[in-house]
Amino acid sequence: MTKALVTGITGQDGSYLAEFLLSKGYDVYGMVRRTSTINFDRIRHIQDRVTLVQGDLLDEVSMIHLLREIRPDEVYNLAAQSFIPTSFKQPVLTGEFTALGVTRLLDAIRIVDPEVRFYQASSSEMFGKVVETPQTEKTPFYPRSPYGVAKLYGHWITVNYREAYNLFASSGILFNHESPRRGLEFVTHKVTHHVAKIKLGMADRLPLGNLDAKRDWGFAPDYVEAMWMILQQPGPDDFVVATGLTHSVRYLCEVAFSYVGLNWEDYVFINPTDIRPADVDLLIGDASKARTILGWQPRVSFEEMIRIMVDADTEALQQGENALAYLRA
Ligand code: NDP
Ligand code: GDP
């Protein structure tokens, strides 16, 4: 049985990846950090089929112990401080988790078992103020937030450990991907959650920031499959994973509100605190390499995904005001 260790298993991607690896017959271990209140909502439905082990990206020794005990064949590093506005407020902590955390984990692998196959969750935010459109594996980087800068460090340290120590260390440069399990603070889920609340009479306004920002938004379950495919290649490499389509936050509002028969302009207002000190205006990826080499392609369209999210939020809210869609989705 192939063994995989997933950091960030309690997050959106970690939960879908764990499901996917279980479906492939893997023995799945998930690294979780100690918290005073347990937060396993996204993995509750698979908790008895995965092994949860304690560790933290801040603590290299904890990861050395885990690697020694588990002896995984594959390690997926999905853990990070992943929200950009928080990275402006806590830039040093973001660097510790999202940048140096990668070095700690790579070092632990180098010490314990350099044969491990390592996946790093790189991000399209590294392209930031884009210098080329669409963005490919060869596009120069220009990050626009402490998160983007930290991810860039994580990306290059992965390349560096591959070249310096011959590790099987690969990166997926994933463009934004969403689902009913996405954190509620991200714009897609913020919009779909508010649309469901407004439709049910629980809210009457939706504060937003930059409506002109454009993203290449895909569906998270499609994207975790690409992560796995990247580690099944004969050698380590980097891959852009994207849909090749881009949409504005304004269009996102149109799709979500019109799905429930409402006009978005009657509800959305600009909230200055939702506007970032520096933003990324446009992202659109060219995933030709992933399509050709991995045989990967997205299955769910943007519009379909937003409808899935509105439905999941509506159902969750109907079952109890405090329920979050991702508890069941
Ligand atoms: P989430 O924010 O949903 O999940 C992040 C995970 O990291 C959580 O499980 C969290 O645990 C864990 N974590 C945070 N800090 C630490 C730490 N110090 N030690 C151990 N675990 C920690 O992110 P996503 O699932 O959306 O994304 C997965 C990865 O992919 C992230 O690295 C993200 O930056 C990257 N990415 C995501 C994209 C997207 O569109 N979703 C696009 C490109 C890259 P806890 O539950 O305890 O907080
Ligand atoms: P990101 O690409 O990782 O920053 O993903 P987000 O979903 O957080 O943001 C995507 C884009 O939506 C960014 O350009 C934001 O500036 C823009 N946006 C506009 N209004 C909001 C808002 O209220 N919340 C968030 N999170 N983003 C917003």
mmCIF file of C-alpha atoms in Angstrom, residues 1-323:
data_model
loop_
_atom_site.group_PDB
_atom_site.id
_atom_site.type_symbol
_atom_site.label_atom_id
_atom_site.label_comp_id
_atom_site.label_asym_id
_atom_site.label_seq_id
_atom_site.Cartn_x
_atom_site.Cartn_y
_atom_site.Cartn_z
ATOM 1 C CA MET A 1 0.000 0.000 0.000
ATOM 2 C CA THR A 2 1.448 3.375 -1.000
ATOM 3 C CA LYS A 3 1.721 5.735 1.959
ATOM 4 C CA ALA A 4 1.090 9.469 1.643
ATOM 5 C CA LEU A 5 1.579 12.177 4.238
ATOM 6 C CA VAL A 6 -0.566 15.263 3.634
ATOM 7 C CA THR A 7 0.143 18.503 5.483
ATOM 8 C CA GLY A 8 -2.862 20.846 5.594
ATOM 9 C CA ILE A 9 -5.306 17.931 5.537
ATOM 10 C CA THR A 10 -7.891 19.995 7.443
ATOM 11 C CA GLY A 11 -7.945 22.614 4.649
ATOM 12 C CA GLN A 12 -9.977 22.697 1.445
ATOM 13 C CA ASP A 13 -7.432 20.926 -0.759
ATOM 14 C CA GLY A 14 -6.163 18.553 1.915
ATOM 15 C CA SER A 15 -9.650 17.167 2.469
ATOM 16 C CA TYR A 16 -10.268 16.561 -1.250
ATOM 17 C CA LEU A 17 -6.779 15.151 -1.779
ATOM 18 C CA ALA A 18 -7.213 12.736 1.123
ATOM 19 C CA GLU A 19 -10.499 11.515 -0.399
ATOM 20 C CA PHE A 20 -8.835 11.129 -3.778
ATOM 21 C CA LEU A 21 -5.842 9.205 -2.391
ATOM 22 C CA LEU A 22 -8.162 6.905 -0.425
ATOM 23 C CA SER A 23 -10.027 6.172 -3.660
ATOM 24 C CA LYS A 24 -6.672 5.165 -5.169
ATOM 25 C CA GLY A 25 -6.045 2.727 -2.318
ATOM 26 C CA TYR A 26 -3.439 4.821 -0.456
ATOM 27 C CA ASP A 27 -2.684 4.639 3.231
ATOM 28 C CA VAL A 28 -3.269 8.317 4.087
ATOM 29 C CA TYR A 29 -1.669 10.203 6.986
ATOM 30 C CA GLY A 30 -2.663 13.777 7.717
ATOM 31 C CA MET A 31 -0.526 16.191 9.709
ATOM 32 C CA VAL A 32 -2.574 18.377 12.045
ATOM 33 C CA ARG A 33 -1.464 20.983 14.527
ATOM 34 C CA ARG A 34 -2.588 21.031 18.095
ATOM 35 C CA THR A 35 -5.515 23.375 18.769
ATOM 36 C CA SER A 36 -7.599 23.849 21.890
ATOM 37 C CA THR A 37 -10.753 23.259 19.859
ATOM 38 C CA ILE A 38 -10.735 20.522 17.268
ATOM 39 C CA ASN A 39 -11.390 21.727 13.735
ATOM 40 C CA PHE A 40 -11.825 18.635 11.596
ATOM 41 C CA ASP A 41 -15.068 19.683 9.902
ATOM 42 C CA ARG A 42 -13.803 19.138 6.367
ATOM 43 C CA ILE A 43 -12.462 15.641 7.081
ATOM 44 C CA ARG A 44 -15.041 14.361 9.541
ATOM 45 C CA HIS A 45 -16.559 12.054 6.907
ATOM 46 C CA ILE A 46 -13.184 10.321 6.284
ATOM 47 C CA GLN A 47 -11.676 10.608 9.747
ATOM 48 C CA ASP A 48 -11.916 6.890 10.439
ATOM 49 C CA ARG A 49 -10.111 6.086 7.166
ATOM 50 C CA VAL A 50 -7.083 8.366 7.586
ATOM 51 C CA THR A 51 -4.486 8.524 10.336
ATOM 52 C CA LEU A 52 -4.088 11.964 11.874
ATOM 53 C CA VAL A 53 -0.676 12.744 13.306
ATOM 54 C CA GLN A 54 0.506 15.841 15.155
ATOM 55 C CA GLY A 55 3.088 18.188 13.705
ATOM 56 C CA ASP A 56 3.620 21.801 12.755
ATOM 57 C CA LEU A 57 5.410 23.567 9.917
ATOM 58 C CA LEU A 58 7.124 25.688 12.561
ATOM 59 C CA ASP A 59 8.685 22.638 14.173
ATOM 60 C CA GLU A 60 11.149 20.709 12.021
ATOM 61 C CA VAL A 61 11.725 18.054 14.687
ATOM 62 C CA SER A 62 8.016 17.200 14.679
ATOM 63 C CA MET A 63 8.223 16.528 10.943
ATOM 64 C CA ILE A 64 11.415 14.471 11.272
ATOM 65 C CA HIS A 65 9.646 12.265 13.826
ATOM 66 C CA LEU A 66 6.602 11.874 11.586
ATOM 67 C CA LEU A 67 8.689 10.895 8.570
ATOM 68 C CA ARG A 68 10.614 8.355 10.680
ATOM 69 C CA GLU A 69 7.435 6.835 12.090
ATOM 70 C CA ILE A 70 5.351 6.757 8.911
ATOM 71 C CA ARG A 71 7.999 6.297 6.203
ATOM 72 C CA PRO A 72 5.723 7.774 3.510
ATOM 73 C CA ASP A 73 6.327 7.283 -0.215
ATOM 74 C CA GLU A 74 4.788 10.654 -1.054
ATOM 75 C CA VAL A 75 4.514 13.928 0.884
ATOM 76 C CA TYR A 76 2.048 16.622 -0.185
ATOM 77 C CA ASN A 77 2.810 19.977 1.421
ATOM 78 C CA LEU A 78 -0.507 21.800 1.354
ATOM 79 C CA ALA A 79 -0.214 23.520 4.731
ATOM 80 C CA ALA A 80 0.211 27.277 4.639
ATOM 81 C CA GLN A 81 -1.167 30.575 5.865
ATOM 82 C CA SER A 82 -3.145 30.953 2.631
ATOM 83 C CA PHE A 83 -5.236 34.140 2.921
ATOM 84 C CA ILE A 84 -3.712 37.234 1.336
ATOM 85 C CA PRO A 85 -5.221 39.980 3.551
ATOM 86 C CA THR A 86 -3.932 38.090 6.613
ATOM 87 C CA SER A 87 -0.499 38.005 5.003
ATOM 88 C CA PHE A 88 -0.484 41.823 4.940
ATOM 89 C CA LYS A 89 -1.431 41.889 8.643
ATOM 90 C CA GLN A 90 0.886 39.021 9.709
ATOM 91 C CA PRO A 91 3.711 39.035 7.139
ATOM 92 C CA VAL A 92 6.329 37.429 9.373
ATOM 93 C CA LEU A 93 4.077 34.578 10.487
ATOM 94 C CA THR A 94 3.066 34.030 6.859
ATOM 95 C CA GLY A 95 6.750 33.800 5.958
ATOM 96 C CA GLU A 96 7.391 31.314 8.762
ATOM 97 C CA PHE A 97 4.579 28.966 7.645
ATOM 98 C CA THR A 98 4.375 29.486 3.926
ATOM 99 C CA ALA A 99 8.054 30.068 3.099
ATOM 100 C CA LEU A 100 10.377 28.664 5.780
ATOM 101 C CA GLY A 101 7.949 25.846 6.556
ATOM 102 C CA VAL A 102 8.752 24.397 3.134
ATOM 103 C CA THR A 103 12.481 24.377 3.899
ATOM 104 C CA ARG A 104 11.870 22.685 7.217
ATOM 105 C CA LEU A 105 9.866 19.930 5.562
ATOM 106 C CA LEU A 106 12.329 19.492 2.693
ATOM 107 C CA ASP A 107 15.186 19.320 5.181
ATOM 108 C CA ALA A 108 13.328 16.729 7.213
ATOM 109 C CA ILE A 109 12.892 14.646 4.043
ATOM 110 C CA ARG A 110 16.569 15.038 3.165
ATOM 111 C CA ILE A 111 17.561 13.837 6.621
ATOM 112 C CA VAL A 112 15.119 10.926 6.944
ATOM 113 C CA ASP A 113 14.499 9.622 3.422
ATOM 114 C CA PRO A 114 15.679 11.439 0.277
ATOM 115 C CA GLU A 115 13.691 8.934 -1.844
ATOM 116 C CA VAL A 116 10.373 10.502 -0.791
ATOM 117 C CA ARG A 117 8.377 12.163 -3.567
ATOM 118 C CA PHE A 118 7.517 15.721 -2.495
ATOM 119 C CA TYR A 119 4.740 17.976 -3.798
ATOM 120 C CA GLN A 120 4.784 21.712 -3.065
ATOM 121 C CA ALA A 121 1.578 23.745 -3.323
ATOM 122 C CA SER A 122 2.841 26.694 -5.331
ATOM 123 C CA SER A 123 0.462 29.444 -6.377
ATOM 124 C CA SER A 124 -0.472 31.664 -9.304
ATOM 125 C CA GLU A 125 -0.133 34.536 -6.822
ATOM 126 C CA MET A 126 3.604 34.282 -7.548
ATOM 127 C CA PHE A 127 2.840 35.839 -10.966
ATOM 128 C CA GLY A 128 1.161 38.781 -9.191
ATOM 129 C CA LYS A 129 1.557 41.878 -11.345
ATOM 130 C CA VAL A 130 1.772 39.740 -14.428
ATOM 131 C CA VAL A 131 4.490 40.398 -16.967
ATOM 132 C CA GLU A 132 3.000 38.020 -19.538
ATOM 133 C CA THR A 133 -0.497 36.749 -20.404
ATOM 134 C CA PRO A 134 -1.404 33.918 -20.206
ATOM 135 C CA GLN A 135 1.013 32.705 -17.545
ATOM 136 C CA THR A 136 3.064 29.553 -18.085
ATOM 137 C CA GLU A 137 5.842 27.723 -16.204
ATOM 138 C CA LYS A 138 8.294 30.093 -17.917
ATOM 139 C CA THR A 139 6.574 33.390 -17.054
ATOM 140 C CA PRO A 140 8.721 35.545 -14.728
ATOM 141 C CA PHE A 141 7.314 36.039 -11.233
ATOM 142 C CA TYR A 142 6.259 39.371 -9.664
ATOM 143 C CA PRO A 143 4.446 38.683 -6.367
ATOM 144 C CA ARG A 144 2.203 41.408 -4.936
ATOM 145 C CA SER A 145 1.631 40.349 -1.333
ATOM 146 C CA PRO A 146 3.592 38.861 1.564
ATOM 147 C CA TYR A 147 1.744 35.617 0.743
ATOM 148 C CA GLY A 148 2.912 35.727 -2.880
ATOM 149 C CA VAL A 149 6.466 36.476 -1.785
ATOM 150 C CA ALA A 150 6.410 33.603 0.717
ATOM 151 C CA LYS A 151 5.032 31.194 -1.906
ATOM 152 C CA LEU A 152 7.787 32.256 -4.261
ATOM 153 C CA TYR A 153 10.379 31.343 -1.649
ATOM 154 C CA GLY A 154 8.647 27.981 -1.161
ATOM 155 C CA HIS A 155 8.676 27.424 -4.895
ATOM 156 C CA TRP A 156 12.358 28.216 -5.369
ATOM 157 C CA ILE A 157 13.507 26.264 -2.328
ATOM 158 C CA THR A 158 11.706 23.264 -3.832
ATOM 159 C CA VAL A 159 13.580 23.767 -7.106
ATOM 160 C CA ASN A 160 16.789 24.274 -5.166
ATOM 161 C CA TYR A 161 16.494 21.086 -3.107
ATOM 162 C CA ARG A 162 15.693 19.203 -6.309
ATOM 163 C CA GLU A 163 18.849 20.505 -7.971
ATOM 164 C CA ALA A 164 21.160 20.558 -4.949
ATOM 165 C CA TYR A 165 20.211 17.242 -3.320
ATOM 166 C CA ASN A 166 18.558 15.377 -6.170
ATOM 167 C CA LEU A 167 15.230 15.142 -4.332
ATOM 168 C CA PHE A 168 12.049 14.223 -6.193
ATOM 169 C CA ALA A 169 10.600 17.642 -5.389
ATOM 170 C CA SER A 170 7.866 19.001 -7.678
ATOM 171 C CA SER A 171 5.614 22.055 -7.659
ATOM 172 C CA GLY A 172 2.109 22.545 -8.912
ATOM 173 C CA ILE A 173 1.573 26.220 -9.735
ATOM 174 C CA LEU A 174 -2.142 26.118 -9.118
ATOM 175 C CA PHE A 175 -4.443 28.952 -10.082
ATOM 176 C CA ASN A 176 -7.356 29.774 -7.752
ATOM 177 C CA HIS A 177 -9.603 26.813 -7.089
ATOM 178 C CA GLU A 178 -12.781 26.847 -5.105
ATOM 179 C CA SER A 179 -15.524 24.603 -3.767
ATOM 180 C CA PRO A 180 -18.142 24.494 -1.015
ATOM 181 C CA ARG A 181 -15.182 23.711 1.313
ATOM 182 C CA ARG A 182 -13.310 26.931 0.454
ATOM 183 C CA GLY A 183 -12.665 29.234 3.425
ATOM 184 C CA LEU A 184 -15.565 31.681 3.799
ATOM 185 C CA GLU A 185 -13.238 34.687 3.573
ATOM 186 C CA PHE A 186 -12.282 34.007 -0.064
ATOM 187 C CA VAL A 187 -14.324 35.983 -2.558
ATOM 188 C CA THR A 188 -16.156 33.108 -4.305
ATOM 189 C CA HIS A 189 -17.401 31.599 -1.074
ATOM 190 C CA LYS A 190 -18.076 34.989 0.463
ATOM 191 C CA VAL A 191 -20.332 35.785 -2.514
ATOM 192 C CA THR A 192 -22.143 32.421 -2.679
ATOM 193 C CA HIS A 193 -22.682 32.373 1.103
ATOM 194 C CA HIS A 194 -24.144 35.889 1.029
ATOM 195 C CA VAL A 195 -26.325 35.070 -1.980
ATOM 196 C CA ALA A 196 -27.772 32.105 -0.097
ATOM 197 C CA LYS A 197 -28.323 34.246 3.018
ATOM 198 C CA ILE A 198 -29.978 37.042 1.043
ATOM 199 C CA LYS A 199 -32.219 34.579 -0.767
ATOM 200 C CA LEU A 200 -33.275 33.083 2.582
ATOM 201 C CA GLY A 201 -33.897 36.531 4.100
ATOM 202 C CA MET A 202 -30.947 36.288 6.520
ATOM 203 C CA ALA A 203 -28.969 39.198 5.035
ATOM 204 C CA ASP A 204 -29.622 42.111 2.734
ATOM 205 C CA ARG A 205 -26.201 43.411 1.648
ATOM 206 C CA LEU A 206 -22.850 42.112 0.427
ATOM 207 C CA PRO A 207 -19.688 44.148 1.083
ATOM 208 C CA LEU A 208 -16.902 43.637 -1.449
ATOM 209 C CA GLY A 209 -13.621 45.209 -2.528
ATOM 210 C CA ASN A 210 -12.146 45.263 -6.027
ATOM 211 C CA LEU A 211 -14.865 44.145 -8.471
ATOM 212 C CA ASP A 212 -12.552 44.412 -11.478
ATOM 213 C CA ALA A 213 -10.057 41.789 -10.278
ATOM 214 C CA LYS A 214 -9.983 38.804 -12.611
ATOM 215 C CA ARG A 215 -9.071 35.257 -11.696
ATOM 216 C CA ASP A 216 -8.727 31.928 -13.458
ATOM 217 C CA TRP A 217 -11.057 30.017 -11.116
ATOM 218 C CA GLY A 218 -11.253 26.208 -11.210
ATOM 219 C CA PHE A 219 -12.923 23.514 -9.113
ATOM 220 C CA ALA A 220 -10.802 22.164 -6.232
ATOM 221 C CA PRO A 221 -11.611 18.421 -6.684
ATOM 222 C CA ASP A 222 -10.300 18.663 -10.271
ATOM 223 C CA TYR A 223 -7.094 20.287 -9.032
ATOM 224 C CA VAL A 224 -6.123 17.748 -6.367
ATOM 225 C CA GLU A 225 -6.039 15.122 -9.087
ATOM 226 C CA ALA A 226 -3.322 17.164 -10.823
ATOM 227 C CA MET A 227 -1.273 17.121 -7.595
ATOM 228 C CA TRP A 228 -1.310 13.344 -7.581
ATOM 229 C CA MET A 229 -0.510 13.141 -11.307
ATOM 230 C CA ILE A 230 2.522 15.392 -10.784
ATOM 231 C CA LEU A 231 4.008 12.900 -8.312
ATOM 232 C CA GLN A 232 3.395 9.930 -10.657
ATOM 233 C CA GLN A 233 5.753 11.325 -13.324
ATOM 234 C CA PRO A 234 9.119 9.686 -13.996
ATOM 235 C CA GLY A 235 10.951 12.754 -12.689
ATOM 236 C CA PRO A 236 10.314 15.941 -10.682
ATOM 237 C CA ASP A 237 9.024 19.005 -12.521
ATOM 238 C CA ASP A 238 6.800 22.105 -12.232
ATOM 239 C CA PHE A 239 3.345 22.429 -13.770
ATOM 240 C CA VAL A 240 0.835 25.235 -14.176
ATOM 241 C CA VAL A 241 -2.679 24.004 -13.367
ATOM 242 C CA ALA A 242 -5.445 26.313 -14.606
ATOM 243 C CA THR A 243 -8.621 26.426 -16.697
ATOM 244 C CA GLY A 244 -7.340 28.950 -19.259
ATOM 245 C CA LEU A 245 -10.397 31.181 -18.671
ATOM 246 C CA THR A 246 -10.588 34.298 -16.544
ATOM 247 C CA HIS A 247 -13.573 36.081 -14.976
ATOM 248 C CA SER A 248 -14.035 39.245 -12.918
ATOM 249 C CA VAL A 249 -15.430 39.474 -9.397
ATOM 250 C CA ARG A 250 -18.278 41.451 -11.000
ATOM 251 C CA TYR A 251 -19.108 38.489 -13.285
ATOM 252 C CA LEU A 252 -18.907 36.144 -10.281
ATOM 253 C CA CYS A 253 -21.614 38.296 -8.642
ATOM 254 C CA GLU A 254 -23.735 38.209 -11.808
ATOM 255 C CA VAL A 255 -23.570 34.403 -12.012
ATOM 256 C CA ALA A 256 -24.296 33.822 -8.320
ATOM 257 C CA PHE A 257 -27.140 36.333 -7.893
ATOM 258 C CA SER A 258 -28.845 35.562 -11.210
ATOM 259 C CA TYR A 259 -28.892 31.864 -10.289
ATOM 260 C CA VAL A 260 -31.361 32.684 -7.484
ATOM 261 C CA GLY A 261 -33.231 35.253 -9.581
ATOM 262 C CA LEU A 262 -31.692 38.386 -8.047
ATOM 263 C CA ASN A 263 -29.881 41.408 -9.489
ATOM 264 C CA TRP A 264 -26.423 41.686 -7.891
ATOM 265 C CA GLU A 265 -26.348 45.500 -8.163
ATOM 266 C CA ASP A 266 -29.218 45.753 -5.678
ATOM 267 C CA TYR A 267 -27.104 44.147 -2.931
ATOM 268 C CA VAL A 268 -23.373 44.646 -3.493
ATOM 269 C CA PHE A 269 -21.597 47.691 -2.101
ATOM 270 C CA ILE A 270 -17.924 48.616 -2.029
ATOM 271 C CA ASN A 271 -16.382 48.305 1.391
ATOM 272 C CA PRO A 272 -13.028 50.146 1.566
ATOM 273 C CA THR A 273 -11.615 47.683 4.100
ATOM 274 C CA ASP A 274 -12.008 44.880 1.537
ATOM 275 C CA ILE A 275 -9.648 46.713 -0.830
ATOM 276 C CA ARG A 276 -6.041 45.493 -0.566
ATOM 277 C CA PRO A 277 -2.880 47.602 -0.209
ATOM 278 C CA ALA A 278 -1.721 46.006 -3.481
ATOM 279 C CA ASP A 279 -3.844 43.665 -5.571
ATOM 280 C CA VAL A 280 -3.410 41.225 -8.414
ATOM 281 C CA ASP A 281 -5.553 42.496 -11.297
ATOM 282 C CA LEU A 282 -5.533 39.613 -13.736
ATOM 283 C CA LEU A 283 -4.573 35.957 -13.674
ATOM 284 C CA ILE A 284 -5.049 33.500 -16.510
ATOM 285 C CA GLY A 285 -3.063 30.320 -16.806
ATOM 286 C CA ASP A 286 -1.878 28.280 -19.744
ATOM 287 C CA ALA A 287 -1.960 24.652 -18.596
ATOM 288 C CA SER A 288 -0.779 23.179 -21.919
ATOM 289 C CA LYS A 289 2.127 21.407 -20.229
ATOM 290 C CA ALA A 290 -0.159 19.745 -17.667
ATOM 291 C CA ARG A 291 -2.604 18.776 -20.402
ATOM 292 C CA THR A 292 0.096 17.278 -22.605
ATOM 293 C CA ILE A 293 2.372 15.596 -20.061
ATOM 294 C CA LEU A 294 -0.025 14.751 -17.235
ATOM 295 C CA GLY A 295 -3.128 14.269 -19.368
ATOM 296 C CA TRP A 296 -4.944 16.567 -16.911
ATOM 297 C CA GLN A 297 -7.946 18.697 -17.723
ATOM 298 C CA PRO A 298 -10.592 20.511 -15.694
ATOM 299 C CA ARG A 299 -14.086 19.015 -15.673
ATOM 300 C CA VAL A 300 -16.328 21.540 -13.914
ATOM 301 C CA SER A 301 -16.922 24.993 -15.444
ATOM 302 C CA PHE A 302 -16.820 28.230 -13.451
ATOM 303 C CA GLU A 303 -20.566 28.805 -13.755
ATOM 304 C CA GLU A 304 -21.379 25.240 -12.714
ATOM 305 C CA MET A 305 -19.036 25.512 -9.732
ATOM 306 C CA ILE A 306 -20.671 28.736 -8.506
ATOM 307 C CA ARG A 307 -24.091 27.113 -8.768
ATOM 308 C CA ILE A 308 -22.824 24.099 -6.783
ATOM 309 C CA MET A 309 -21.520 26.480 -4.110
ATOM 310 C CA VAL A 310 -24.769 28.489 -3.897
ATOM 311 C CA ASP A 311 -26.757 25.257 -3.565
ATOM 312 C CA ALA A 312 -24.436 23.902 -0.870
ATOM 313 C CA ASP A 313 -24.584 27.174 1.095
ATOM 314 C CA THR A 314 -28.363 27.327 0.803
ATOM 315 C CA GLU A 315 -28.740 23.767 2.026
ATOM 316 C CA ALA A 316 -26.360 24.335 4.924
ATOM 317 C CA LEU A 317 -28.120 27.529 5.999
ATOM 318 C CA GLN A 318 -31.520 25.866 5.803
ATOM 319 C CA GLN A 319 -30.288 23.207 8.188
ATOM 320 C CA GLY A 320 -29.118 25.713 10.786
ATOM 321 C CA GLU A 321 -27.970 29.279 10.636
ATOM 322 C CA ASN A 322 -24.517 28.525 11.968
ATOM 323 C CA ALA A 323 -23.897 25.580 9.691
#
